[in-house]
PDB file of C-alpha atoms in Angstrom:
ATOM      1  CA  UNK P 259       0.000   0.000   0.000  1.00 83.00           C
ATOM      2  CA  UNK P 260       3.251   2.202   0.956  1.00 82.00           C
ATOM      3  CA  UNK P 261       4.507   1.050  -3.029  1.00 82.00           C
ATOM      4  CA  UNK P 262       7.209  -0.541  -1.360  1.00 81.00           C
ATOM      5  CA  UNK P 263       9.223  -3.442  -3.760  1.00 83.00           C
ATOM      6  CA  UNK P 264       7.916  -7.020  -1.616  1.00 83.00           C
ATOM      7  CA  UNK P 265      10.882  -8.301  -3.446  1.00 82.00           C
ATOM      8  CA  UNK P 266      12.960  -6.558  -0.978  1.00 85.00           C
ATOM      9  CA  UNK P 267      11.615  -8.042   2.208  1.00 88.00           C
ATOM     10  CA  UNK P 268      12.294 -11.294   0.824  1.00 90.00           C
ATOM     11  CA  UNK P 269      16.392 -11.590   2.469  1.00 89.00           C
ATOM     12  CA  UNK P 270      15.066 -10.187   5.775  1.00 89.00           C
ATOM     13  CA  UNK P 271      11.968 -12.904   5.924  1.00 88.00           C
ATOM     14  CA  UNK P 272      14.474 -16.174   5.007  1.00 90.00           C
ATOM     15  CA  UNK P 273      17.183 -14.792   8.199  1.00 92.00           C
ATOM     16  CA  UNK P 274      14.036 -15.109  10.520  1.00 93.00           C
ATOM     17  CA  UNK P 275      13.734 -18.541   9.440  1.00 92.00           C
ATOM     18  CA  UNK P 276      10.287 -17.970   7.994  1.00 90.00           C
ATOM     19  CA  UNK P 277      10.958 -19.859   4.485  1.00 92.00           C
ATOM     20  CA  UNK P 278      12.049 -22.986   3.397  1.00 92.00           C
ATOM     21  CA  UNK P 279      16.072 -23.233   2.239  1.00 91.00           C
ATOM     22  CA  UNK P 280      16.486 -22.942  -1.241  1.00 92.00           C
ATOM     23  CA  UNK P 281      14.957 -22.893  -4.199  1.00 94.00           C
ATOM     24  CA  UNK P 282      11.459 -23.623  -2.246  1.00 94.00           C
ATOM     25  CA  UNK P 283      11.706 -20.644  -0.333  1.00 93.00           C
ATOM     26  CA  UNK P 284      12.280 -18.722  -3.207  1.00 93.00           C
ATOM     27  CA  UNK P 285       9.286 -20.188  -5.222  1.00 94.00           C
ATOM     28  CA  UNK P 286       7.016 -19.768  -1.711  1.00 92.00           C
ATOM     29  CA  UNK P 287       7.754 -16.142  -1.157  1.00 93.00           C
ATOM     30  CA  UNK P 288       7.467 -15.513  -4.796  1.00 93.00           C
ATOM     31  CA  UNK P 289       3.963 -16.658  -4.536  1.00 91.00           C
ATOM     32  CA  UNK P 290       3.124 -14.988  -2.067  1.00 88.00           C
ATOM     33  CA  UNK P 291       4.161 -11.561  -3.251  1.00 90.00           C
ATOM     34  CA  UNK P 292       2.041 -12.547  -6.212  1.00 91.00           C
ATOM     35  CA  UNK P 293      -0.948 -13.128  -4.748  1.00 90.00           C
ATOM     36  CA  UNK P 294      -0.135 -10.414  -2.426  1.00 90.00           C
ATOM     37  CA  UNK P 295      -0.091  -7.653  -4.763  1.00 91.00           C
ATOM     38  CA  UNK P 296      -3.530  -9.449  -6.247  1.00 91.00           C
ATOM     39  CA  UNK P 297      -4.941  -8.730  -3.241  1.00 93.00           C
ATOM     40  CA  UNK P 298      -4.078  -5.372  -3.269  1.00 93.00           C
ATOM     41  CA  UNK P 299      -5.182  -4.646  -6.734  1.00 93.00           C
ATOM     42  CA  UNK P 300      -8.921  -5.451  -5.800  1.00 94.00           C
ATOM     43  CA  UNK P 301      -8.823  -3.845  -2.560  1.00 95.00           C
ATOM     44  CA  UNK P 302      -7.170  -0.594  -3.732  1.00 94.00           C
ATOM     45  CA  UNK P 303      -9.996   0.823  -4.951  1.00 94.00           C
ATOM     46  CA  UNK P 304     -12.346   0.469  -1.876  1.00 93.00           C
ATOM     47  CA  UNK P 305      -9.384   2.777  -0.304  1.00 94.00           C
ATOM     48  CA  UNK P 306      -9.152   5.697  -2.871  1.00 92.00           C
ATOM     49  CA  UNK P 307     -11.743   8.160  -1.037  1.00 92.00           C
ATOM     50  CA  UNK P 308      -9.904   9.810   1.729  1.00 92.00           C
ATOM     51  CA  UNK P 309      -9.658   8.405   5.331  1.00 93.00           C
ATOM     52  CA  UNK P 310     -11.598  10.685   7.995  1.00 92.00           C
ATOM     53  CA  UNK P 311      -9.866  11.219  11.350  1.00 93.00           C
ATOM     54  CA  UNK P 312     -10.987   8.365  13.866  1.00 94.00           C
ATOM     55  CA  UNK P 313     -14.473   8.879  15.104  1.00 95.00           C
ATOM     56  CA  UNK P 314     -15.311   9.530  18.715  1.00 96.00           C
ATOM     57  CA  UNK P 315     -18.595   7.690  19.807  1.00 94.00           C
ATOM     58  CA  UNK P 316     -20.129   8.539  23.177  1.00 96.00           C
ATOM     59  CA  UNK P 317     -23.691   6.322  23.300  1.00 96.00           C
ATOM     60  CA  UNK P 318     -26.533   6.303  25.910  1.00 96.00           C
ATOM     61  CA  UNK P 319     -27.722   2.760  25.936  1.00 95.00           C
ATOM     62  CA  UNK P 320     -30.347   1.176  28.265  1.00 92.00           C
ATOM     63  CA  UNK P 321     -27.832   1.033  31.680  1.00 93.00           C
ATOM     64  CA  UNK P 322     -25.069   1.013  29.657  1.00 95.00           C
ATOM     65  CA  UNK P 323     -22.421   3.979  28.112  1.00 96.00           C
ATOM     66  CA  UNK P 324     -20.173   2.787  25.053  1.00 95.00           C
ATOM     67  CA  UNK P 325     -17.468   5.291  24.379  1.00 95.00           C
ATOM     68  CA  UNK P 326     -15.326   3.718  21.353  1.00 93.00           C
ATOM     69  CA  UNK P 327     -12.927   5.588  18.716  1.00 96.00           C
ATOM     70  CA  UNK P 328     -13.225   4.406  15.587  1.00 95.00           C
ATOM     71  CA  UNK P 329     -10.826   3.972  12.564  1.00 94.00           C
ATOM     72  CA  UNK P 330     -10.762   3.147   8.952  1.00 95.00           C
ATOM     73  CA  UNK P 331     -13.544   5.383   7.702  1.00 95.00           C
ATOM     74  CA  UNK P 332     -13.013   6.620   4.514  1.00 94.00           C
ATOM     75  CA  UNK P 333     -15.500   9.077   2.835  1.00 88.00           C
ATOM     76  CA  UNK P 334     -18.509   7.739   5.127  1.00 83.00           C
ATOM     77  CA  UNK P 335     -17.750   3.936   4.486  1.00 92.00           C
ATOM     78  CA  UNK P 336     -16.037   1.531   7.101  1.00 96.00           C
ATOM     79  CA  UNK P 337     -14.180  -0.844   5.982  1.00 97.00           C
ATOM     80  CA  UNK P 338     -11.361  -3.415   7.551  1.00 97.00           C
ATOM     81  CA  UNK P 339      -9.499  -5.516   5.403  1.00 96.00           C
ATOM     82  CA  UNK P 340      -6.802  -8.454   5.954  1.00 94.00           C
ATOM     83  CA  UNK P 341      -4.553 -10.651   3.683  1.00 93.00           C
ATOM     84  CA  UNK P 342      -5.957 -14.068   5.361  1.00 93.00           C
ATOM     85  CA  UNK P 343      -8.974 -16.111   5.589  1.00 93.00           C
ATOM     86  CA  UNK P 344     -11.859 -14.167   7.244  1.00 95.00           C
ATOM     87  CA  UNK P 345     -12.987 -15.689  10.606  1.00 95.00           C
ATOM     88  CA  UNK P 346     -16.102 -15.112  12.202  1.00 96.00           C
ATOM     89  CA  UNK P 347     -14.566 -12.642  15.174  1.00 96.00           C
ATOM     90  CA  UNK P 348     -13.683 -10.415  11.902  1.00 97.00           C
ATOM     91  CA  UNK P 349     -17.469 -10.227  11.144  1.00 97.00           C
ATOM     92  CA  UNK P 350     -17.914  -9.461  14.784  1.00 97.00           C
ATOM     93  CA  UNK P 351     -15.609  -7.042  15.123  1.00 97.00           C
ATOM     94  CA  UNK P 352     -16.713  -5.116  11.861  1.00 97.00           C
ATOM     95  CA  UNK P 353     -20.281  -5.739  13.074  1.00 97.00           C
ATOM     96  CA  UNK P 354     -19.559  -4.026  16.558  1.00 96.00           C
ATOM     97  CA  UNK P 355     -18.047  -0.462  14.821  1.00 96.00           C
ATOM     98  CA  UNK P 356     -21.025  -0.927  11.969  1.00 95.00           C
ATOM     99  CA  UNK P 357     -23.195  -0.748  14.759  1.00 95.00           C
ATOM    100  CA  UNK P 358     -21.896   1.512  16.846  1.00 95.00           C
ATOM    101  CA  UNK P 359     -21.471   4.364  14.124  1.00 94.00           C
ATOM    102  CA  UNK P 360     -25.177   3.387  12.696  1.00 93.00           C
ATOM    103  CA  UNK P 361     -26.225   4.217  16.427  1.00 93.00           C
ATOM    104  CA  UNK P 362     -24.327   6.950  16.690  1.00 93.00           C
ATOM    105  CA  UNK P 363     -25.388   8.534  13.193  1.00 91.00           C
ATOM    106  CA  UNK P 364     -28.346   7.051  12.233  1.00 86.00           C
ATOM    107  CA  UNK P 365     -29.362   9.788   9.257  1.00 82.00           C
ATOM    108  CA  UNK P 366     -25.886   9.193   7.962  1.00 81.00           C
ATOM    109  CA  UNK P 367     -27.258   5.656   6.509  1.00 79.00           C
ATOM    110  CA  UNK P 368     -23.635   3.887   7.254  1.00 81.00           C
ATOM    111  CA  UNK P 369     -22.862   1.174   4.889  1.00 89.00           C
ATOM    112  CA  UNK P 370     -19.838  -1.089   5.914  1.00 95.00           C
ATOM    113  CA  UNK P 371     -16.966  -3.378   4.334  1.00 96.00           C
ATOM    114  CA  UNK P 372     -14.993  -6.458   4.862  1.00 97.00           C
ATOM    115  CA  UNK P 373     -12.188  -7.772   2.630  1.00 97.00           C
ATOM    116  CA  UNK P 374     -10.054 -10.816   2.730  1.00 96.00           C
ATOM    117  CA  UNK P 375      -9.727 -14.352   1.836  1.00 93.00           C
ATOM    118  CA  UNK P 376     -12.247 -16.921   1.404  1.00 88.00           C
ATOM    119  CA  UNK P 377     -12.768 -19.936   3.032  1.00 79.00           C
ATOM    120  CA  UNK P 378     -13.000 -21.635  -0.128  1.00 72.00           C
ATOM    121  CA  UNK P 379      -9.274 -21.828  -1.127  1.00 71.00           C
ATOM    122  CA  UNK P 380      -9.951 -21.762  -4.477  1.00 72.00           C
ATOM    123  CA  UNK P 381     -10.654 -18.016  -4.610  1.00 78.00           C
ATOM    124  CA  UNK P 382      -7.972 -15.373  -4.049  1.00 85.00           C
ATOM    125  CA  UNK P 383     -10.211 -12.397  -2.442  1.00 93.00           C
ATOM    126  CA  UNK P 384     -13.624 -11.671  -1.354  1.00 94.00           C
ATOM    127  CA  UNK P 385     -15.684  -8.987   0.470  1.00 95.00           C
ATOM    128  CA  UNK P 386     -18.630  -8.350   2.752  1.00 96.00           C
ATOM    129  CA  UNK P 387     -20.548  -5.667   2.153  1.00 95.00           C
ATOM    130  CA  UNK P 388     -22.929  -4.289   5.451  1.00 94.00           C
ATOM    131  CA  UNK P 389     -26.123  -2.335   5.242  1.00 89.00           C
ATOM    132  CA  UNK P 390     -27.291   0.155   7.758  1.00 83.00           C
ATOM    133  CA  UNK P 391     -29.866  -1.352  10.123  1.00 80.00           C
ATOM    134  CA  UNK P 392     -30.784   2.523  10.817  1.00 71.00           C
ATOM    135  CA  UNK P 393     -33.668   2.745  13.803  1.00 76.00           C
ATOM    136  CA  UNK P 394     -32.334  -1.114  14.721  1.00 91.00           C
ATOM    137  CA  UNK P 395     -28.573  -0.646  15.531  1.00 94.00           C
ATOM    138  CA  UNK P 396     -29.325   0.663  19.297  1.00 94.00           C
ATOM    139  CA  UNK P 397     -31.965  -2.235  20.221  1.00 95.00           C
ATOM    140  CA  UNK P 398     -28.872  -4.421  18.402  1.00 96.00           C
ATOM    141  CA  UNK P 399     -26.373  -2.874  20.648  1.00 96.00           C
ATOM    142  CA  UNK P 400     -28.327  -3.221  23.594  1.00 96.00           C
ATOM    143  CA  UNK P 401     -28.763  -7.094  23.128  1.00 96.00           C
ATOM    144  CA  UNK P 402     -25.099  -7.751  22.953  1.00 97.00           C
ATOM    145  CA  UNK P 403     -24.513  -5.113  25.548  1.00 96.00           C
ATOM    146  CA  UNK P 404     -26.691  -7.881  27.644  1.00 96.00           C
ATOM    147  CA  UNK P 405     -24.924 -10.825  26.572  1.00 97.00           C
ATOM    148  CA  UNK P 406     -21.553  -9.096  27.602  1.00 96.00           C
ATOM    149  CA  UNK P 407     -22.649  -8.118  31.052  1.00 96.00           C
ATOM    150  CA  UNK P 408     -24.110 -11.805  31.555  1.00 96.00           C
ATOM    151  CA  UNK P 409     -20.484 -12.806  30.334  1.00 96.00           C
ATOM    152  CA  UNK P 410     -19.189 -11.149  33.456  1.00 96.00           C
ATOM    153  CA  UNK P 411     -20.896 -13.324  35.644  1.00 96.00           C
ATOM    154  CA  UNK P 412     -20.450 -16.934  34.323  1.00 95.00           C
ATOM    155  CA  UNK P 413     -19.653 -17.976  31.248  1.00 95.00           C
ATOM    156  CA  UNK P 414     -22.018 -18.028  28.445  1.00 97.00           C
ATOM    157  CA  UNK P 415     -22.630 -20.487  25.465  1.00 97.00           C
ATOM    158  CA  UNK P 416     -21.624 -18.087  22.843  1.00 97.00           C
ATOM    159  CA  UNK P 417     -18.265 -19.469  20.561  1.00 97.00           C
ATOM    160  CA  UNK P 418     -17.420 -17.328  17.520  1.00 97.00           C
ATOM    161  CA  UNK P 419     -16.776 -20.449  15.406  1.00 97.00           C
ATOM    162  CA  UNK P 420     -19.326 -23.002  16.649  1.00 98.00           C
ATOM    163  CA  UNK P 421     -21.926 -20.966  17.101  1.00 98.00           C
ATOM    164  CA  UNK P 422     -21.467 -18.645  13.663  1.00 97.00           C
ATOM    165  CA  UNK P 423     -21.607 -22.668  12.011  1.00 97.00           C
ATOM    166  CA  UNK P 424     -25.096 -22.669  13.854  1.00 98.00           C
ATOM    167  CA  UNK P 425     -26.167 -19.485  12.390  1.00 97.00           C
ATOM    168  CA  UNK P 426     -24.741 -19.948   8.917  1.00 96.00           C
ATOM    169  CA  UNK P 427     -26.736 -23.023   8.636  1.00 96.00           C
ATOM    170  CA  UNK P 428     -30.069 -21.878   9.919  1.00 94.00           C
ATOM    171  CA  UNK P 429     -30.160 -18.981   8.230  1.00 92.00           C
ATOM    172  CA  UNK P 430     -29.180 -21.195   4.568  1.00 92.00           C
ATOM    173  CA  UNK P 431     -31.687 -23.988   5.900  1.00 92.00           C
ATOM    174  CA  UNK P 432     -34.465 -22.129   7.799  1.00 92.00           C
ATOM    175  CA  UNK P 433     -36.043 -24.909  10.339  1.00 89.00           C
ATOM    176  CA  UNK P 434     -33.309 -27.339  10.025  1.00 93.00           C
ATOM    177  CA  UNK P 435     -32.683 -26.786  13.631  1.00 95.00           C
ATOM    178  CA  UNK P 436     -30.838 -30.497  13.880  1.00 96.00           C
ATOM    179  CA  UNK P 437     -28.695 -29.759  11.029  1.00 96.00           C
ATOM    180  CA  UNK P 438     -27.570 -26.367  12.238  1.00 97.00           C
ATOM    181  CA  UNK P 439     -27.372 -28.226  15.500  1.00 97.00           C
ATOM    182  CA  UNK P 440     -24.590 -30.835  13.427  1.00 96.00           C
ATOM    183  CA  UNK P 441     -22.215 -28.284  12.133  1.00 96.00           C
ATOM    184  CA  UNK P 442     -21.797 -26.461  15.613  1.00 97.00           C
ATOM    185  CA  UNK P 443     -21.044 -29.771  17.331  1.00 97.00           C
ATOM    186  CA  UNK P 444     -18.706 -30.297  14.207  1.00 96.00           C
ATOM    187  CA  UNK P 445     -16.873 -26.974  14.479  1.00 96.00           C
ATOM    188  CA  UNK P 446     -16.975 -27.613  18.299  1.00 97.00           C
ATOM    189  CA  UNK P 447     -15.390 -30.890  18.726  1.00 96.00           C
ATOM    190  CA  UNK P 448     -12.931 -30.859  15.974  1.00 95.00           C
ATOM    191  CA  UNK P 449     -12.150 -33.961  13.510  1.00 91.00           C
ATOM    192  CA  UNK P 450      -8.757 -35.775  12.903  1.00 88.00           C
ATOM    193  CA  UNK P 451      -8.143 -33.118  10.176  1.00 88.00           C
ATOM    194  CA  UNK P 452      -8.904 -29.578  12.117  1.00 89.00           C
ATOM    195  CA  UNK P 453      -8.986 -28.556  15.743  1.00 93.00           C
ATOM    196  CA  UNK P 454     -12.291 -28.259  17.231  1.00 96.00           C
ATOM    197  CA  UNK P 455     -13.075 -25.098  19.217  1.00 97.00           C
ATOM    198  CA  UNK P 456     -13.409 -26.860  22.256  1.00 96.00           C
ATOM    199  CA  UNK P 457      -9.810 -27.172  22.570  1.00 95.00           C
ATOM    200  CA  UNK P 458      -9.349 -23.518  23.298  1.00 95.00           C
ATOM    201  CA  UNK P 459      -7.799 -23.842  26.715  1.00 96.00           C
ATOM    202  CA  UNK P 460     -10.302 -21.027  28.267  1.00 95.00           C
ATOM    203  CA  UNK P 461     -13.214 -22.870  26.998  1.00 96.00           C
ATOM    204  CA  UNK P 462     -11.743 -26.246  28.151  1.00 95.00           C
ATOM    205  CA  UNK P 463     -11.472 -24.668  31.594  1.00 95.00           C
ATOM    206  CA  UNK P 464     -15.122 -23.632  31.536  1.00 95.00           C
ATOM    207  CA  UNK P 465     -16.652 -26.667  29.717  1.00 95.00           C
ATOM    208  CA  UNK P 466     -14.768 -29.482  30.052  1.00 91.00           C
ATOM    209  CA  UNK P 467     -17.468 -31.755  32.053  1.00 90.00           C
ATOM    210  CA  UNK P 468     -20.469 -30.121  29.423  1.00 93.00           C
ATOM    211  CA  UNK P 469     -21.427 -29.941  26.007  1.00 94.00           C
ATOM    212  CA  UNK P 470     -22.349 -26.230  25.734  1.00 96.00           C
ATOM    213  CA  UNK P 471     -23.572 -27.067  22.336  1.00 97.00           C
ATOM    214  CA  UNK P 472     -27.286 -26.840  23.796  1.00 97.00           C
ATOM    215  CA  UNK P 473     -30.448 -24.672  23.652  1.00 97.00           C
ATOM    216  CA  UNK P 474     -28.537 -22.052  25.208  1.00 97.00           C
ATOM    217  CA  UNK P 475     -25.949 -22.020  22.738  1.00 97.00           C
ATOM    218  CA  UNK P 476     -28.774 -21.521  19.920  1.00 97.00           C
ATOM    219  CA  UNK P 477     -30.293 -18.461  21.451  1.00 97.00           C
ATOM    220  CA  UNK P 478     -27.649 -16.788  21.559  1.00 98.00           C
ATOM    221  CA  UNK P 479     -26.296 -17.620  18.469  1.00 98.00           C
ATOM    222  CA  UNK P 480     -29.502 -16.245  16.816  1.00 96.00           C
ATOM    223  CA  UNK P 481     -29.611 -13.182  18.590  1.00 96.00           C
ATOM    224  CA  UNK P 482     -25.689 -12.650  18.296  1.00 97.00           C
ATOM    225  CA  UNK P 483     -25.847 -13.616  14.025  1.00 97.00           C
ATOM    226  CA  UNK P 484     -28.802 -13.786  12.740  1.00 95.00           C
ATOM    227  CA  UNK P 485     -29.019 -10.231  12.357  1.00 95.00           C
ATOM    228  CA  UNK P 486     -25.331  -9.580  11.322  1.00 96.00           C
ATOM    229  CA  UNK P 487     -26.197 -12.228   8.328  1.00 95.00           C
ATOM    230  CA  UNK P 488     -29.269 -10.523   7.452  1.00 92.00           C
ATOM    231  CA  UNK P 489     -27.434  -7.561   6.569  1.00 93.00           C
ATOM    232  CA  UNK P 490     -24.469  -9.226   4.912  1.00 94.00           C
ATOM    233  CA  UNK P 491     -23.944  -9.553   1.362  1.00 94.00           C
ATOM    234  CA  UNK P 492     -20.789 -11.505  -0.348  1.00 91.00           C
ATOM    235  CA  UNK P 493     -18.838 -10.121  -3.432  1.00 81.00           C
ATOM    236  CA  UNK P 494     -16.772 -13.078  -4.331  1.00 64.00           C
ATOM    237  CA  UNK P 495     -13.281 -12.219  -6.040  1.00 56.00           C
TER     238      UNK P 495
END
């Protein structure tokens, strides 16, 4: 983004031991400059307008007050953007700011974006575009405002990855309650070929004699996603 030359990184990253010796760690880093600058080709244009100075938020919310600055604004659109695969906590997190600026500005008519890689490794780049959910965002707020103070006092059955699977496949599959049930047990217990959420050591502190993948775990993955994935929409690459 700086038009720095990757190729000259490429000496500094093989001392640290990053690369492969050889000829394979020249081909690796190669590719990855490649697909690099790729990346940056199809984001660079969702950066052009200018980026506003970080945005001071000060919000009045049932019992609560959320004061947040906010970055990464340009010309009235928020957008985040990372070279890797996109995980749920960077819908969250992108959610949270969308939010909090749609609260906080609610003629302004905020729309949002998130750029990265796919899951599907076939594809190189992808992005997420967010409407404004206008009158909604405060009620919004206030719900996960709830879940967070209820998170202070014991710990709640709300897993980015296990219960976004949940979500995903509910939302996709409207009644198929079991099968959304499935893939959050899946993404929560792992297979021989990925690790399963469960292993987090915080949540095997917490949960280690339960399955949190229960009726609790349902509500509040419908409350937490259901509306983020409402107003999501996918631009593949």
């Amino acid at each position: 983004l700086e038009g720095h030359d990757p190729g000259r990184l490429f000496s500094a990253k093989k001392a640290e031991g990053l690369l492969p010796h050889g000829t394979p760690g020249e081909c690796t880093y190669e590719a990855f400059a490649r697909n690099t600058e790729r990346f940056l080709l199809r984001t660079e244009p969702y950066l052009k307008d200018p980026i506003i100075e970080p945005i001071g938020i000060e919000l009045k919310i049932a019992d609560f007050r959320l004061t947040a600055t906010i970055s990464d604004v340009y010309a009235g659109r928020l957008i985040h953007y990372r070279y890797a695969r996109l995980r749920p906590v960077d819908h969250l997190r992108l959610w949270l700011h969308h939010l909090a600026l749609s609260a906080a500005f609610p003629a302004t008519g905020f729309h949002s974006c998130l750029i990265g890689l796919p899951a599907n490794r076939k594809e190189e780049w992808t992005s997420f575009e967010y409407s404004s959910p206008a009158a909604a965002a405060s009620e919004l707020l206030e719900g996960l405002l709830d879940i967070y103070w209820q998170g202070l006092v014991r710990p709640v059955h709300f897993f980015p990855k296990s219960s976004w699977a949940y979500a995903a496949e509910l939302l996709k599959k409207p009644g198929s309650t079991e099968s959304a049930l499935r893939k959050a047990a899946s993404e929560w217990k792992g297979s021989d070929f990925s690790v399963g959420e469960q292993d987090n050591p915080y949540y095997e502190l917490c949960f280690r004699y339960t399955d949190p993948v229960d009726e609790e775990l349902q509500a509040l993955a419908d409350r937490v996603y259901r509306p983020l994935l409402s107003h999501q929409r996918e631009a593949k690459g």
